[in-house]
Tab-separated table of C-alpha atoms in Angstrom:
chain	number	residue	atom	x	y	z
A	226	UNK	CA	176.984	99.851	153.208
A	227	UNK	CA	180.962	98.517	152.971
A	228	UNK	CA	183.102	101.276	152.355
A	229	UNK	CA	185.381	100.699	148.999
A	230	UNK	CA	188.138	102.176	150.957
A	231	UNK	CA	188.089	98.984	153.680
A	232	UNK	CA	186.334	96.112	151.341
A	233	UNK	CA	187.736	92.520	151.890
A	234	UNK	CA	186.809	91.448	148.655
A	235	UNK	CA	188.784	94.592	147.259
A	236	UNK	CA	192.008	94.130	148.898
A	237	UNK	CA	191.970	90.327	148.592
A	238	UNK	CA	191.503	90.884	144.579
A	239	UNK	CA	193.957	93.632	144.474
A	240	UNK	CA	196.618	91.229	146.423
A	241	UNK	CA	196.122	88.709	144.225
A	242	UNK	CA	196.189	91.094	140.574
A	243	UNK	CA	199.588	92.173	142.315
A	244	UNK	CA	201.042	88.791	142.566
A	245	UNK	CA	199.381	87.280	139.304
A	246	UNK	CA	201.691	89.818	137.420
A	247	UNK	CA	204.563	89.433	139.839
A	248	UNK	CA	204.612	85.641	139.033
A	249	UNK	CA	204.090	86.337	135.232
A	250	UNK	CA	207.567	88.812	135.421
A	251	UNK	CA	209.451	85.572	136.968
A	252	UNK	CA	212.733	84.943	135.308
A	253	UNK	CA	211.407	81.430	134.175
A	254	UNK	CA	208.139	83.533	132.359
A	255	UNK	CA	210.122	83.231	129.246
A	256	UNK	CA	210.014	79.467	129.340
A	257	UNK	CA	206.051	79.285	130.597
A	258	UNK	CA	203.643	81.032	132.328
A	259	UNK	CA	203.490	82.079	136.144
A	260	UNK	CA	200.885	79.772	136.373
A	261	UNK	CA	202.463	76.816	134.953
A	262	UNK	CA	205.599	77.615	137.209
A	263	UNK	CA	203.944	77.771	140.265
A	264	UNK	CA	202.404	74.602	139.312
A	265	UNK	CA	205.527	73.038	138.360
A	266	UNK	CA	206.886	74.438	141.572
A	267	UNK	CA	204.023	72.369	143.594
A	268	UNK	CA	204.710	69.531	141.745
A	269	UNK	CA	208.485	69.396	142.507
A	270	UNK	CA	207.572	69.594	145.866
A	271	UNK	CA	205.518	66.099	146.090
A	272	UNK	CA	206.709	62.739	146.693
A	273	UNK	CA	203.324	61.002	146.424
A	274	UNK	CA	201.726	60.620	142.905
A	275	UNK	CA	199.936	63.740	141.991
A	276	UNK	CA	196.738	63.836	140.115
A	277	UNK	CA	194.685	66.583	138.579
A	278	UNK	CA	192.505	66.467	140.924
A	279	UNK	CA	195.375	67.416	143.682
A	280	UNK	CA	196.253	70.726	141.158
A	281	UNK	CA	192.400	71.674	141.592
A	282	UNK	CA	192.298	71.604	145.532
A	283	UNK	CA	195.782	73.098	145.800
A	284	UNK	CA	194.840	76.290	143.582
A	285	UNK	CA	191.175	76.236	144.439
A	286	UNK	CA	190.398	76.187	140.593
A	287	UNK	CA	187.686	74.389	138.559
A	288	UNK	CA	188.435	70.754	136.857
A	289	UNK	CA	188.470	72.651	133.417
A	290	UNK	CA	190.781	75.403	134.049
A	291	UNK	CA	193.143	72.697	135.620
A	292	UNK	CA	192.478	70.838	132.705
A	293	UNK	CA	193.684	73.697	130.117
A	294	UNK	CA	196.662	74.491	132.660
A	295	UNK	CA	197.713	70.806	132.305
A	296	UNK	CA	197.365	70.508	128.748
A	297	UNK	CA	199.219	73.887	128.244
A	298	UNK	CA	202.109	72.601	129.968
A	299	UNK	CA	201.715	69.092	128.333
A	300	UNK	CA	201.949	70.825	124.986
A	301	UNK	CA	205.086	72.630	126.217
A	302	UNK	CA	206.870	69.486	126.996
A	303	UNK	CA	207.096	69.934	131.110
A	304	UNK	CA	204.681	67.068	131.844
A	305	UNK	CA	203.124	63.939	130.785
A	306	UNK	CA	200.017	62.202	132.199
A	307	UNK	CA	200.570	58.241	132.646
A	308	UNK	CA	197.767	55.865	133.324
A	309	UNK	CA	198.286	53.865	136.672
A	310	UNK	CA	197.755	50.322	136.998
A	311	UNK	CA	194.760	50.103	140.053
A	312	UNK	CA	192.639	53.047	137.779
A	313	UNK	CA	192.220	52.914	134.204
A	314	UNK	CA	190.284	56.269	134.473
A	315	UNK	CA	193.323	58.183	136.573
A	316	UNK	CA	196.271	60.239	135.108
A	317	UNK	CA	199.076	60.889	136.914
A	318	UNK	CA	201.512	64.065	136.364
A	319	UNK	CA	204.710	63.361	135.691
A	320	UNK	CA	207.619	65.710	135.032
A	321	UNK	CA	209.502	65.400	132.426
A	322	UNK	CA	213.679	65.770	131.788
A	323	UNK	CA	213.122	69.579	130.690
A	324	UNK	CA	210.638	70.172	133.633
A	325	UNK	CA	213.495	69.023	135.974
A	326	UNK	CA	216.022	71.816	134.519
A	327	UNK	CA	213.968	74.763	135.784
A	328	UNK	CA	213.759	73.369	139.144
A	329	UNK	CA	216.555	75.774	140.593
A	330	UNK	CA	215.393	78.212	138.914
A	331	UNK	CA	211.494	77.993	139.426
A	332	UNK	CA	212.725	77.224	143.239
A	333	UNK	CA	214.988	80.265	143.988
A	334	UNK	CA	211.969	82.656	141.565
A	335	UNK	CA	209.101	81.833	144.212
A	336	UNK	CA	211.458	81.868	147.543
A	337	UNK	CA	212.502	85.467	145.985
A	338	UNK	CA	209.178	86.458	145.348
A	339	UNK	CA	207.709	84.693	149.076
A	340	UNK	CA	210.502	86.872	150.744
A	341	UNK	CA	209.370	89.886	149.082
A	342	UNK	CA	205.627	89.238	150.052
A	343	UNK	CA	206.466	88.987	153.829
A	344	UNK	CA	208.973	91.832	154.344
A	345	UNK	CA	208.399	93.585	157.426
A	346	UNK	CA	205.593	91.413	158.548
A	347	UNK	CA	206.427	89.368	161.844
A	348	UNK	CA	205.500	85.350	162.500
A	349	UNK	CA	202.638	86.356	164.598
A	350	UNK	CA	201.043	88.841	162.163
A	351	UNK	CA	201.624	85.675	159.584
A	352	UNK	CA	200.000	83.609	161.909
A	353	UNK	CA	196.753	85.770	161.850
A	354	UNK	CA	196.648	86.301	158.482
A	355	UNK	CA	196.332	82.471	157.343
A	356	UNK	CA	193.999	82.149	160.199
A	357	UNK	CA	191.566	84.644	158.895
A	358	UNK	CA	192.207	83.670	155.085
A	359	UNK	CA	191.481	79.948	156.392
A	360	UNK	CA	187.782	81.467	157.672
A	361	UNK	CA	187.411	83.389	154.643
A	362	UNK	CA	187.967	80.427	152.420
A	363	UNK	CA	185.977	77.901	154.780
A	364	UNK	CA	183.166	81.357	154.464
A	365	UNK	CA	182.894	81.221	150.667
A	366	UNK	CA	182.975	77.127	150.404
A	367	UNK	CA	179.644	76.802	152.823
């Protein structure tokens, strides 16, 4: 039997309770949710066209709760979804002028919080952890 006190699946959803509600006390939370900021933080960060699809493998969530996410921050004005020419059936995200405002903002937010998460911890223990979260993941997805 696993012991509570040393279960994977414990600690990983603990972890990840912990930084839900960290991202949700970001300074940009009164603007939109820590969801839609790290989103809108991901999608600063491209220079390719991004997609829903791309939000769904990035986040590891399902095509309808990327769906909702995207329509939430549709609704809120950060995005818009334009047809391109080669796919009638594809959508791709685009920012909009009041998206591009909170980029310092959303930027310096999840560099504060990323510094915060690896305090104390050195490269090579950082190294080993996204090696065995890479198994884990690659584990669950078989």
């Amino acid at each position: 039997m696993i012991s509570l006190k040393q279960s994977t699946a414990r600690a990983v959803g603990k972890l990840s309770n912990k930084l839900r509600r960290q991202l949700d006390m970001l300074s940009s939370r009164k603007e939109f949710s820590g969801s839609q900021g790290r989103t809108l933080h991901f999608l600063l960060a491209q220079t390719e066209d991004v997609f829903q699809k791309d939000i769904e493998e990035e986040y590891g969530i399902r095509p309808s709760t990327a769906s909702q996410l995207l329509k939430q921050m549709e609704k809120n004005g950060l995005i818009v979804r334009e047809s391109v020419s080669y796919d009638n059936r594809l959508k791709k995200i685009v920012l909009t002028e009041k998206a591009l405002k909170y980029k310092g903002q959303v930027v310096d937010d999840l560099t504060r919080l990323e510094e915060t998460l690896v305090q104390g911890i050195s490269q090579e223990e950082l190294n080993m952890f996204f090696h065995v979260i890479r198994k884990m993941t690659d584990n669950l997805s078989e």
